[in-house]
Coordinates of C-alpha atoms and ligand atoms in Angstrom, one line a residue:
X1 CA 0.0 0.0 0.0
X2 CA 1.6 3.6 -0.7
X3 CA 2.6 6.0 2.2
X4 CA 0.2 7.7 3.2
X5 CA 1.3 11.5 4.6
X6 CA -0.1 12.6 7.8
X7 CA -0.2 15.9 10.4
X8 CA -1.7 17.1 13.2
X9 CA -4.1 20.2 12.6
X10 CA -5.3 22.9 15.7
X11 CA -9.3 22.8 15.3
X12 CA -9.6 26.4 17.0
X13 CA -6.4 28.2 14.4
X14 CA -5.4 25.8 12.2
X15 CA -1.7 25.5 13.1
X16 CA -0.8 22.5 11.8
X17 CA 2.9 20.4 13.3
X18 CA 4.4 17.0 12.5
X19 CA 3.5 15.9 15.9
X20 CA 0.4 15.8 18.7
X21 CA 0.7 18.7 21.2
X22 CA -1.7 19.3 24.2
X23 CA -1.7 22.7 23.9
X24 CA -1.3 24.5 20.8
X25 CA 1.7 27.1 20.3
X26 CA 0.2 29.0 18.3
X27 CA -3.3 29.8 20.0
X28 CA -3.0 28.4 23.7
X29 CA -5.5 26.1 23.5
X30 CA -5.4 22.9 25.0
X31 CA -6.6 19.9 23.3
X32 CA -7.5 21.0 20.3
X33 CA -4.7 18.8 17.9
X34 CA -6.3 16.1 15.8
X35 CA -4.6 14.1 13.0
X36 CA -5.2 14.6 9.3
X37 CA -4.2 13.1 6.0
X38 CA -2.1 15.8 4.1
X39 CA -1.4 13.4 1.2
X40 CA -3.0 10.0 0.3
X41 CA 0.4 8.7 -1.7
X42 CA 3.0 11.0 -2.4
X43 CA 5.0 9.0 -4.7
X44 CA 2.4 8.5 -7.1
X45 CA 0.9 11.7 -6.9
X46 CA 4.3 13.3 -8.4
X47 CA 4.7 10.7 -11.1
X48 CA 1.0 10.5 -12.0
X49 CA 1.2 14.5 -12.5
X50 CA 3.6 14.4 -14.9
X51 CA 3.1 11.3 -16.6
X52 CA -0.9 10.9 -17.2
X53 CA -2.5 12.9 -19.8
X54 CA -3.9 16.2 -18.8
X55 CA -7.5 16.1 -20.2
X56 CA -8.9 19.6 -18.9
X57 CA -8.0 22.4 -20.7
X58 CA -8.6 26.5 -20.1
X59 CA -11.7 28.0 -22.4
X60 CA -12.5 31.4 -23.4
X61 CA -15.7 32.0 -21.7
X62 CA -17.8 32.9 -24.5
X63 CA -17.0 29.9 -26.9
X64 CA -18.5 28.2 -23.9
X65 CA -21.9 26.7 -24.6
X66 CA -24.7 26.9 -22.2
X67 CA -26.5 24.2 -21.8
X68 CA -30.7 23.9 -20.7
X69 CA -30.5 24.1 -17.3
X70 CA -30.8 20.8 -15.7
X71 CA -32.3 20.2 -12.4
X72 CA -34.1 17.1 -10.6
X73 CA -37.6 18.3 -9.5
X74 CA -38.2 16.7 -6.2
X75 CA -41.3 15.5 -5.4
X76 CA -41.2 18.3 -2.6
X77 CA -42.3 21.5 -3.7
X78 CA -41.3 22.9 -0.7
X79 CA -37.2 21.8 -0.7
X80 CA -38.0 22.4 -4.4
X81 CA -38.2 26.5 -3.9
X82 CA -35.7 26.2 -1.1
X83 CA -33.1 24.9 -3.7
X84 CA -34.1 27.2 -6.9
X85 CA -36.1 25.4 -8.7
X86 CA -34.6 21.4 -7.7
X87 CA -31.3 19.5 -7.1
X88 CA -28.8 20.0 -9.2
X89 CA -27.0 16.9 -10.5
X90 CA -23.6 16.2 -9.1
X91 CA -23.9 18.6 -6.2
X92 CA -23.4 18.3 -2.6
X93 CA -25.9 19.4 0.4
X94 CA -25.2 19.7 3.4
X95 CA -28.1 19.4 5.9
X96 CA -28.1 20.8 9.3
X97 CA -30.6 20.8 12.1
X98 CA -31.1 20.4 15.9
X99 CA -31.4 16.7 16.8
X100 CA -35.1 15.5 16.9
X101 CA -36.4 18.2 14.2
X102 CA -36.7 16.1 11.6
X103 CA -33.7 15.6 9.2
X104 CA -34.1 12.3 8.6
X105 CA -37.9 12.4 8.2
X106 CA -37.9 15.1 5.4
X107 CA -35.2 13.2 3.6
X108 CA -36.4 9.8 4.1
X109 CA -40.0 11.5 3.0
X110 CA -38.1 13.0 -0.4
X111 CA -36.7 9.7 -1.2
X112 CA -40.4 7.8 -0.6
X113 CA -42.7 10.1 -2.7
X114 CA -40.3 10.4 -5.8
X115 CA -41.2 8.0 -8.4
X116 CA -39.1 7.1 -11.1
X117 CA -35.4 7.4 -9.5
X118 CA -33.3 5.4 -7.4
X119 CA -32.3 6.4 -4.1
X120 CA -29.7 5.2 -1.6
X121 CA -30.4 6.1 2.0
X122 CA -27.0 5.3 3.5
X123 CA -28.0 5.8 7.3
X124 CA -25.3 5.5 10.3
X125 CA -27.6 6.0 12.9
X126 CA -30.4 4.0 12.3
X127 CA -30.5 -0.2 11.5
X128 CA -32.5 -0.6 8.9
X129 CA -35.3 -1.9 10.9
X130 CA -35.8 1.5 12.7
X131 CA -35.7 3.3 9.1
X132 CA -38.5 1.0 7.6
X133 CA -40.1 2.0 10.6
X134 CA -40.2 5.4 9.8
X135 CA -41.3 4.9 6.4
X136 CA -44.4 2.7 7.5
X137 CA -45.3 6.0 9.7
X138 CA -44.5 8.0 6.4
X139 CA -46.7 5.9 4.8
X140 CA -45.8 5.8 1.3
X141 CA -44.3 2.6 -1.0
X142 CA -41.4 3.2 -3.3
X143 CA -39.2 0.3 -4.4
X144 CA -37.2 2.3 -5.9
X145 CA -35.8 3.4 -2.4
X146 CA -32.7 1.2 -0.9
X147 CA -31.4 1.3 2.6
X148 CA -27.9 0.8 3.6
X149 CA -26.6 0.9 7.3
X150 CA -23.0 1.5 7.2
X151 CA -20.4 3.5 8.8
X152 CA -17.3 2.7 7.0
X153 CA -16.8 4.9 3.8
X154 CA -14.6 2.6 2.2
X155 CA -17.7 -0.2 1.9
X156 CA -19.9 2.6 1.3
X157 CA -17.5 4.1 -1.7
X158 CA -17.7 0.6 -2.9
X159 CA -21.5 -0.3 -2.4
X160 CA -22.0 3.4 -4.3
X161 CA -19.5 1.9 -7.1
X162 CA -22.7 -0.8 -7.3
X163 CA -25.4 0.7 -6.7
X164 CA -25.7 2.9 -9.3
X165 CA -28.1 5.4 -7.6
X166 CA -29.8 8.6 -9.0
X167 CA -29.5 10.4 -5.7
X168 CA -27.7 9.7 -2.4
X169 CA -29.0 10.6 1.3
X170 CA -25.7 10.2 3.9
X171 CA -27.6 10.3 7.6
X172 CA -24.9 11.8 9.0
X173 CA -21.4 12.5 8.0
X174 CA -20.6 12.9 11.8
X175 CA -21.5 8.7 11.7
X176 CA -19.1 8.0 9.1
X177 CA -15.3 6.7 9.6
X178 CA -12.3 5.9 7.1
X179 CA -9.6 3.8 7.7
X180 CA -7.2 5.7 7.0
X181 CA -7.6 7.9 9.8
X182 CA -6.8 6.9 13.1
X183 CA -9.4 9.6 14.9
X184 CA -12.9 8.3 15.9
X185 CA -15.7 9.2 14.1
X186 CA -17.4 12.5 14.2
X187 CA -14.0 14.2 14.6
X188 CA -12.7 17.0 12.9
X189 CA -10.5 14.9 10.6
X190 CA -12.8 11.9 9.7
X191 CA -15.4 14.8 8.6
X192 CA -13.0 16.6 6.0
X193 CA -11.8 13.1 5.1
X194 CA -15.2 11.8 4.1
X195 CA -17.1 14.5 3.0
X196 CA -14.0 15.0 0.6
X197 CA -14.1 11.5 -0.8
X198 CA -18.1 11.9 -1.3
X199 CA -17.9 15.3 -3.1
X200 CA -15.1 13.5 -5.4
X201 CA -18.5 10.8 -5.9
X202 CA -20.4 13.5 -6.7
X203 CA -18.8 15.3 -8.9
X204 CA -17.3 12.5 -10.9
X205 CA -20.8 10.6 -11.1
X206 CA -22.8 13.6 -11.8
X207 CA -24.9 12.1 -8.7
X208 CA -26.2 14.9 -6.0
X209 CA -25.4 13.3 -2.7
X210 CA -27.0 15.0 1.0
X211 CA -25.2 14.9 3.6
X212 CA -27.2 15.3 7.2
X213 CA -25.2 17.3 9.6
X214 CA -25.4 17.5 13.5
X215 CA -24.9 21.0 14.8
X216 CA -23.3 21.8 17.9
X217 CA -24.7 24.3 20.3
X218 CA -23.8 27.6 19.2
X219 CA -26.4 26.4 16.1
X220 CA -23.2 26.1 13.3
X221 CA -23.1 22.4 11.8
X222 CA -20.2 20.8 13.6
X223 CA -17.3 20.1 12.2
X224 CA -14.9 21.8 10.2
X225 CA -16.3 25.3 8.5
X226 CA -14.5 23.8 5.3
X227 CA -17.1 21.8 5.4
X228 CA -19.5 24.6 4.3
X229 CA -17.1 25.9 2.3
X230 CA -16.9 22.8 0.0
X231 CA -20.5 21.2 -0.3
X232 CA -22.5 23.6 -2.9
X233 CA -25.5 24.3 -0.8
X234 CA -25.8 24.3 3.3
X235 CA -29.7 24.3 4.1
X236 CA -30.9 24.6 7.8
X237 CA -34.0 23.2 9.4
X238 CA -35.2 24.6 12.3
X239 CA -38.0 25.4 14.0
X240 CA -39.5 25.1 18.1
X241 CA -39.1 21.6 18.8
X242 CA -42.8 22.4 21.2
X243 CA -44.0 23.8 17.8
X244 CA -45.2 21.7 14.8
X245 CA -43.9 24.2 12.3
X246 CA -40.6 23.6 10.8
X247 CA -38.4 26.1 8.4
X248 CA -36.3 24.7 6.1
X249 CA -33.9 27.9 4.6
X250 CA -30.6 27.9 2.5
X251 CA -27.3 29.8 4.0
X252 CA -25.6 28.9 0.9
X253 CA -26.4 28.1 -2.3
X254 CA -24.2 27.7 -5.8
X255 CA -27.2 27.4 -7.8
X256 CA -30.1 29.3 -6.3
X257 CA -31.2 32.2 -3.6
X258 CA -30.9 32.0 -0.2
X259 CA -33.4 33.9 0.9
X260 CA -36.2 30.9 0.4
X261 CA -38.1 29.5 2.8
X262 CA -39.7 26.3 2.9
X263 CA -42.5 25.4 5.7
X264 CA -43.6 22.1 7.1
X265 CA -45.5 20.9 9.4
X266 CA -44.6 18.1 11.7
X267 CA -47.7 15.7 11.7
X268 CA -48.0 12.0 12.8
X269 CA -47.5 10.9 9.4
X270 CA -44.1 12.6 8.6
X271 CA -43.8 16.6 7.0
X272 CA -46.3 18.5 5.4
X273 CA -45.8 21.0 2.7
X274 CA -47.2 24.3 4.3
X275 CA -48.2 25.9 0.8
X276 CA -49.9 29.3 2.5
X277 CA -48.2 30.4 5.8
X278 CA -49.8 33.3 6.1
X279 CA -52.9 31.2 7.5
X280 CA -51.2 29.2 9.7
X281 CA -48.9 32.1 11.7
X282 CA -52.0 34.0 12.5
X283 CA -53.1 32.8 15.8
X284 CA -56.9 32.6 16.6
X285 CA -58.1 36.0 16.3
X286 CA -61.3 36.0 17.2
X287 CA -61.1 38.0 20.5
X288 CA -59.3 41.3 20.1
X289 CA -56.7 41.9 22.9
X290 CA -53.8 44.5 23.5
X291 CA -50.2 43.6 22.6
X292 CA -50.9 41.8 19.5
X293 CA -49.9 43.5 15.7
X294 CA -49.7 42.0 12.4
X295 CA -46.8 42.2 10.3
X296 CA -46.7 41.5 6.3
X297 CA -43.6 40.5 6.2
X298 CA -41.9 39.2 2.5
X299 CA -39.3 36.2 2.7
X300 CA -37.2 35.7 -0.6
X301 CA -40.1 36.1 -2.7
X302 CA -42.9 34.7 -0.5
X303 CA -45.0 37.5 1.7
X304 CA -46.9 36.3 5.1
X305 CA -48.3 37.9 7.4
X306 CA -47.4 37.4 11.2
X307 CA -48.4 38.1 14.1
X308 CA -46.3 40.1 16.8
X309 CA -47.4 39.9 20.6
X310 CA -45.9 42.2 22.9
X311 CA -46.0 42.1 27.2
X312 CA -45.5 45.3 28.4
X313 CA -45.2 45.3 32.6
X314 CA -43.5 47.2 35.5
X315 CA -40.8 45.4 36.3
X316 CA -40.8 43.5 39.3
X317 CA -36.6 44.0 40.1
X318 CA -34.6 46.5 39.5
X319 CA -32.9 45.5 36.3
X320 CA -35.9 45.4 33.8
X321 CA -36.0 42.4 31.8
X322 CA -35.8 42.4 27.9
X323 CA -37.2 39.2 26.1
X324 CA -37.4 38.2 22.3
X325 CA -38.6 35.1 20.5
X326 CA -38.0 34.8 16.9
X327 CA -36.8 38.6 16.9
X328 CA -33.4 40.2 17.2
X329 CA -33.0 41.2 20.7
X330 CA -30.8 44.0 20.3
X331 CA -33.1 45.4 17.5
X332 CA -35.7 44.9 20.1
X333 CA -33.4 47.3 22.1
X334 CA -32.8 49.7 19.7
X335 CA -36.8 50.2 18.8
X336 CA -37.5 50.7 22.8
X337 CA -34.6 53.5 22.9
X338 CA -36.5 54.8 20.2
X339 CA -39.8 54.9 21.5
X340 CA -38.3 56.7 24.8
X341 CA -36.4 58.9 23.0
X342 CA -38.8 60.2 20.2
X343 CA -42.1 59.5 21.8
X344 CA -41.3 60.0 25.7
X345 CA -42.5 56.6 26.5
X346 CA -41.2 55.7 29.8
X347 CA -40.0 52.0 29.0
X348 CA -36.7 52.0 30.9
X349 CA -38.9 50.5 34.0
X350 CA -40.8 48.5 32.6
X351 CA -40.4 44.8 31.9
X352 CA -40.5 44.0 27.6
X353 CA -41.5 40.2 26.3
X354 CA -41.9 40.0 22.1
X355 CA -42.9 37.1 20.6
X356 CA -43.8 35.9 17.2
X357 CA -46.7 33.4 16.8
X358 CA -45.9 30.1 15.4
X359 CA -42.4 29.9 16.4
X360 CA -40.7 31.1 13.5
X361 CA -37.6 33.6 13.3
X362 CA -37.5 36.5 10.5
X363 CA -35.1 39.1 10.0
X364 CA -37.2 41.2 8.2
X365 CA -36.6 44.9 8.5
X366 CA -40.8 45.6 7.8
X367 CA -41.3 43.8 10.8
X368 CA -40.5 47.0 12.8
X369 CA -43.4 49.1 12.9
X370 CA -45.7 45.7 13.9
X371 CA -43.3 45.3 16.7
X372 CA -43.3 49.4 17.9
X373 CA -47.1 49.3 17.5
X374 CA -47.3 45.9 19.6
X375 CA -45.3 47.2 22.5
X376 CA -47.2 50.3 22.4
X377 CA -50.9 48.4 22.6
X378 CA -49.7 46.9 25.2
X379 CA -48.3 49.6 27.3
X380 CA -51.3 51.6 26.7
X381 CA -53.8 48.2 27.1
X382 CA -55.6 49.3 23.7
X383 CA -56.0 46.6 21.2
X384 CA -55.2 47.4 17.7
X385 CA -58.0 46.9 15.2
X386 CA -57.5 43.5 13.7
X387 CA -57.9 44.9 10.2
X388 CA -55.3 46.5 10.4
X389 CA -51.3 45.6 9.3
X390 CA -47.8 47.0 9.1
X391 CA -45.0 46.8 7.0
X392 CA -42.2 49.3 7.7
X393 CA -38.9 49.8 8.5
X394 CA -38.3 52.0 11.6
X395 CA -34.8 54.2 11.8
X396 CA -33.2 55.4 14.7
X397 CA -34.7 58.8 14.1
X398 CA -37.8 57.6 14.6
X399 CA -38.6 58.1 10.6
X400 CA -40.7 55.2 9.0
X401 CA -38.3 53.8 6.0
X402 CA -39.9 52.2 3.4
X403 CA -39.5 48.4 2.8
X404 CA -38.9 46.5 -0.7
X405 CA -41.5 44.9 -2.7
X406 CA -44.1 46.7 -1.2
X407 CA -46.9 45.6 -3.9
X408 CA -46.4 42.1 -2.9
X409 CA -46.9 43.0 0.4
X410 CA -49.8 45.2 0.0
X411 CA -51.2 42.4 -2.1
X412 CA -51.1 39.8 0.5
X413 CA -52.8 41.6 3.3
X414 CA -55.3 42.8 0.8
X415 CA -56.1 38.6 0.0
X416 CA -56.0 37.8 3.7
X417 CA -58.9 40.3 4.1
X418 CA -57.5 43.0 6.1
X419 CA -58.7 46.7 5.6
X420 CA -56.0 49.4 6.2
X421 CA -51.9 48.7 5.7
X422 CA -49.7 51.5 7.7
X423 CA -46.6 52.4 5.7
X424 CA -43.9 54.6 4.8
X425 CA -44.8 57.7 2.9
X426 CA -41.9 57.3 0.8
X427 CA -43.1 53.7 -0.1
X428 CA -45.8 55.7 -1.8
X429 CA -43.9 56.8 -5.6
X430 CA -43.9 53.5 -7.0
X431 CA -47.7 52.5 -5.7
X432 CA -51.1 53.9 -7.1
X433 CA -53.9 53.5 -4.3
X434 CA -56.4 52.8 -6.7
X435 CA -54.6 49.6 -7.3
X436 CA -55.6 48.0 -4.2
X437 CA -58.7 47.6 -2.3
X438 CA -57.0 47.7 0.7
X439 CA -56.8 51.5 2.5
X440 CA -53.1 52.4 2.7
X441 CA -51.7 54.6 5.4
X442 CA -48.6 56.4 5.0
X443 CA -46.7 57.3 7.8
X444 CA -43.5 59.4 8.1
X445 CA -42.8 59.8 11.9
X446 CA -42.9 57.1 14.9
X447 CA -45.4 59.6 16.7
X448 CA -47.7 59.4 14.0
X449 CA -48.1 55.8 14.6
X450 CA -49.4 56.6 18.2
X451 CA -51.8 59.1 16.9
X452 CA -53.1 57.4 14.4
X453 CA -53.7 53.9 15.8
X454 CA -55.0 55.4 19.4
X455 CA -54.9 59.3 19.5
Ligands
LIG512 P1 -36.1 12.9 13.0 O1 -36.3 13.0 11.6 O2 -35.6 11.6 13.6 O3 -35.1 14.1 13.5 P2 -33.5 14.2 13.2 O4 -33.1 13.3 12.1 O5 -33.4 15.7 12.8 O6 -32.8 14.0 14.5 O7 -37.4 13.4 13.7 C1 -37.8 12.9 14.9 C2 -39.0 13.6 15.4 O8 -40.1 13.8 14.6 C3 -39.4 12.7 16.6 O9 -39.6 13.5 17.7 C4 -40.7 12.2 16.1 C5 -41.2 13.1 15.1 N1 -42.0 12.5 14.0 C6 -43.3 12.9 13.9 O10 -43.9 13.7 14.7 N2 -44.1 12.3 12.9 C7 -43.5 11.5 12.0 O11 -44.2 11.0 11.0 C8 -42.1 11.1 12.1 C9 -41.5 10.1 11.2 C10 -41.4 11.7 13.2
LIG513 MG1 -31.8 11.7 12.2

């Protein structure tokens, strides 16, 4: 067998020396050394550079022809949007989520409903007892569908060799372990190590292959980040594990957006595709009660309208407590230093809790005004009309900034029935009001919202 090269690598800088150290020279960190393979076989490396025929050449860009786009349609419209429009052949995705929230199910579930192509479900977690169990909850037949349960990527490079599969599903890389590392599975070496040798698959095969990934609990997917930097597409699930919802969003993605969401709902019988969120993240609104605002909110190209609650009370201690759920905290900050500053609302006393309904998180800028009118419902016990919703940004000025794609916006509050929209005024140039059936309400100052909603 040929020599195989070998170093030890620093997980936290990188430093890399011939031999294992407890605590890194160059960073100070103890423990953090782990052993990688630098070069598989030197020797023939060198000779096969120079001897075997180079068959890639460099191509002026233009005399490069463009071929239709090709892309597998999943049978998930859902991962279908996330992904632009559908896989991709010969790429590799990296899948990341909490344990428990569902991986396995939504990938298992894409590889049951697609007719027509063959899919190896290579699981290292799961015998394939307790995966056949899934798929009776799932529900659906395919026998088009194999299962392997393996953790050694050498037998695995060789049963993909056989298999000759349309699409591969690898539950997880953190499960898998080559010889030719001494480290135990899951570390930072064995994951380089084999998601390298299943990207070479990939790319060689033209076959996409998924990879499921733990994440560790600062929310990144653990392992190395050159992980992320090598697979073509990262996508996240996430979602409250006490909430059925689920979000499934790209951070990276060669061939598509990443700001696309895709929304399931957990049921007994796997993941539902959750075509019309809008529906489903306004809570039962039947009774009208203080704190609560409405949002239309736009993610990638999908508008839905939430719903913002706000607590507003007089803090019990000393130090007033600040809470968000599925908002950024410090933006929560910021609009509260706002309110106090521009609108002489006393908040510095007074305990704040946001939350939005369902469970989800969005960075959304429009969000703003929904949150500032929320807070200030509930300070001033009022309820807000429930026909009415917001959709701007708010600065630290206490102007109202307007938001993009306000049309689609507009559109979507106008289909879910509501009555008035409150906006920025300088969201008005590229809108005609006798477009919509819906009343609009430009604003241009944060103490406008007060007068308008309760003076
Ligand atoms: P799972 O896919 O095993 O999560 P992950 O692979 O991300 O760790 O999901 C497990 C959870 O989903 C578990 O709590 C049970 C629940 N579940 C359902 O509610 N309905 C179903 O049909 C299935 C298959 C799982
Ligand atoms: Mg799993």
């Amino acid at each position: 067998m040929a020599k195989i090269k070998k170093a030890f690598f620093c997980q936290n800088c990188g430093a890399q020396s011939p031999k294992w150290e407890g605590k890194c020279s160059s960073c100070g960190e103890w423990n953090t050394y782990v052993e990688e393979i630098i070069e598989k076989s030197s020797d023939a490396n060198v000779s096969s550079a120079r001897s075997s025929k180079v068959r890639s050449k460099p191509k002026a860009i233009n005399t490069i022809e463009q071929n239709a786009e090709i892309r597998y349609r999943t049978s998930d419209h859902e991962l279908n949007r996330v992904l632009g429009g559908g896989i991709v052949p010969g790429s590799l995705l990296l899948f990341g989520g909490e344990p428990g929230i569902g991986k396995s199910t939504l990938l298992l579930q894409m590889a049951l409903k697609w007719s027509g192509i063959k899919v190896l479900y290579i699981s290292g977690e799961e015998s394939e007892q307790q995966i056949k169990m899934r798929a009776e909850r799932i529900g659906i037949n395919n026998d088009q569908c194999f299962l392997l349960s393996e953790t050694s990527l050498q037998h695995i490079l060789q049963h993909l060799e056989e298999a000759d599969a349309d699409l591969i599903v690898v539950d997880s890389i953190q499960t898998l372990h080559s010889s030719l590392i001494e480290s135990s599975a899951g570390s930072i070496s064995q994951i380089r190590e084999c998601s390298g040798e299943l990207m070479r698959f990939a790319k060689e095969t033209n076959t996409p292959v998924f990879l499921i990934g733990h994440i560790n609990k600062e929310g990144n997917i653990a392992g190395p980040k050159v992980l992320e930097h090598m697979v073509d597409v990262v996508l996240q699930f996430e979602g409250d594990r006490n909430h059925m919802y689920r979000i499934l969003r790209s951070s990276k993605n060669r061939f598509g957006p990443t700001n696309e969401l895709g929304i399931y709902e957990m049921q007994g019988d796997g993941l539902r595709e959750v075509p019309n969120p809008s529906e489903i993240l306004l809570s039962n609104r039947d009774e009208q009660l203080s704190g609560s605002a409405i949002a239309s909110s736009l993610e990638g190209l999908r508008p839905m309208l939430i719903e913002i609650q706000s607590l507003v009370s007089s803090a019990a201690y000393g130090t007033p407590q600040r809470s968000a759920t599925g908002f950024d905290l410090r933006r929560l900050n910021m609009l509260l230093a706002v309110l106090e500053k521009r609108c002489g609302f006393r908040l510095a006393t007074k305990d704040v809790f946001l939350n939005l309904a369902g469970g989800i998180r969005v960075e959304d800028p429009a969000l703003d005004l929904a949150v500032v009118s929320s807070i200030l419902s509930s300070s001033e016990d009022i309820p807000i009309n429930p026909k009415i919703c917001f959709a701007a940004e708010v600065g630290l000025s206490g102007e109202i900034r307007p938001v993009s794609k306000i049309d689609q916006r507009i559109q979507e509050a106008q289909k879910l029935g509501f009555e008035q929209i409150f906006l920025s005024k300088y969201n008005l140039k590229g809108i005609k009001q006798a477009d919509f059936n819906i009343e609009i309400f430009p604003l241009g100052k944060i103490e406008e919202v007060f007068n308008q909603l309760f003076g």
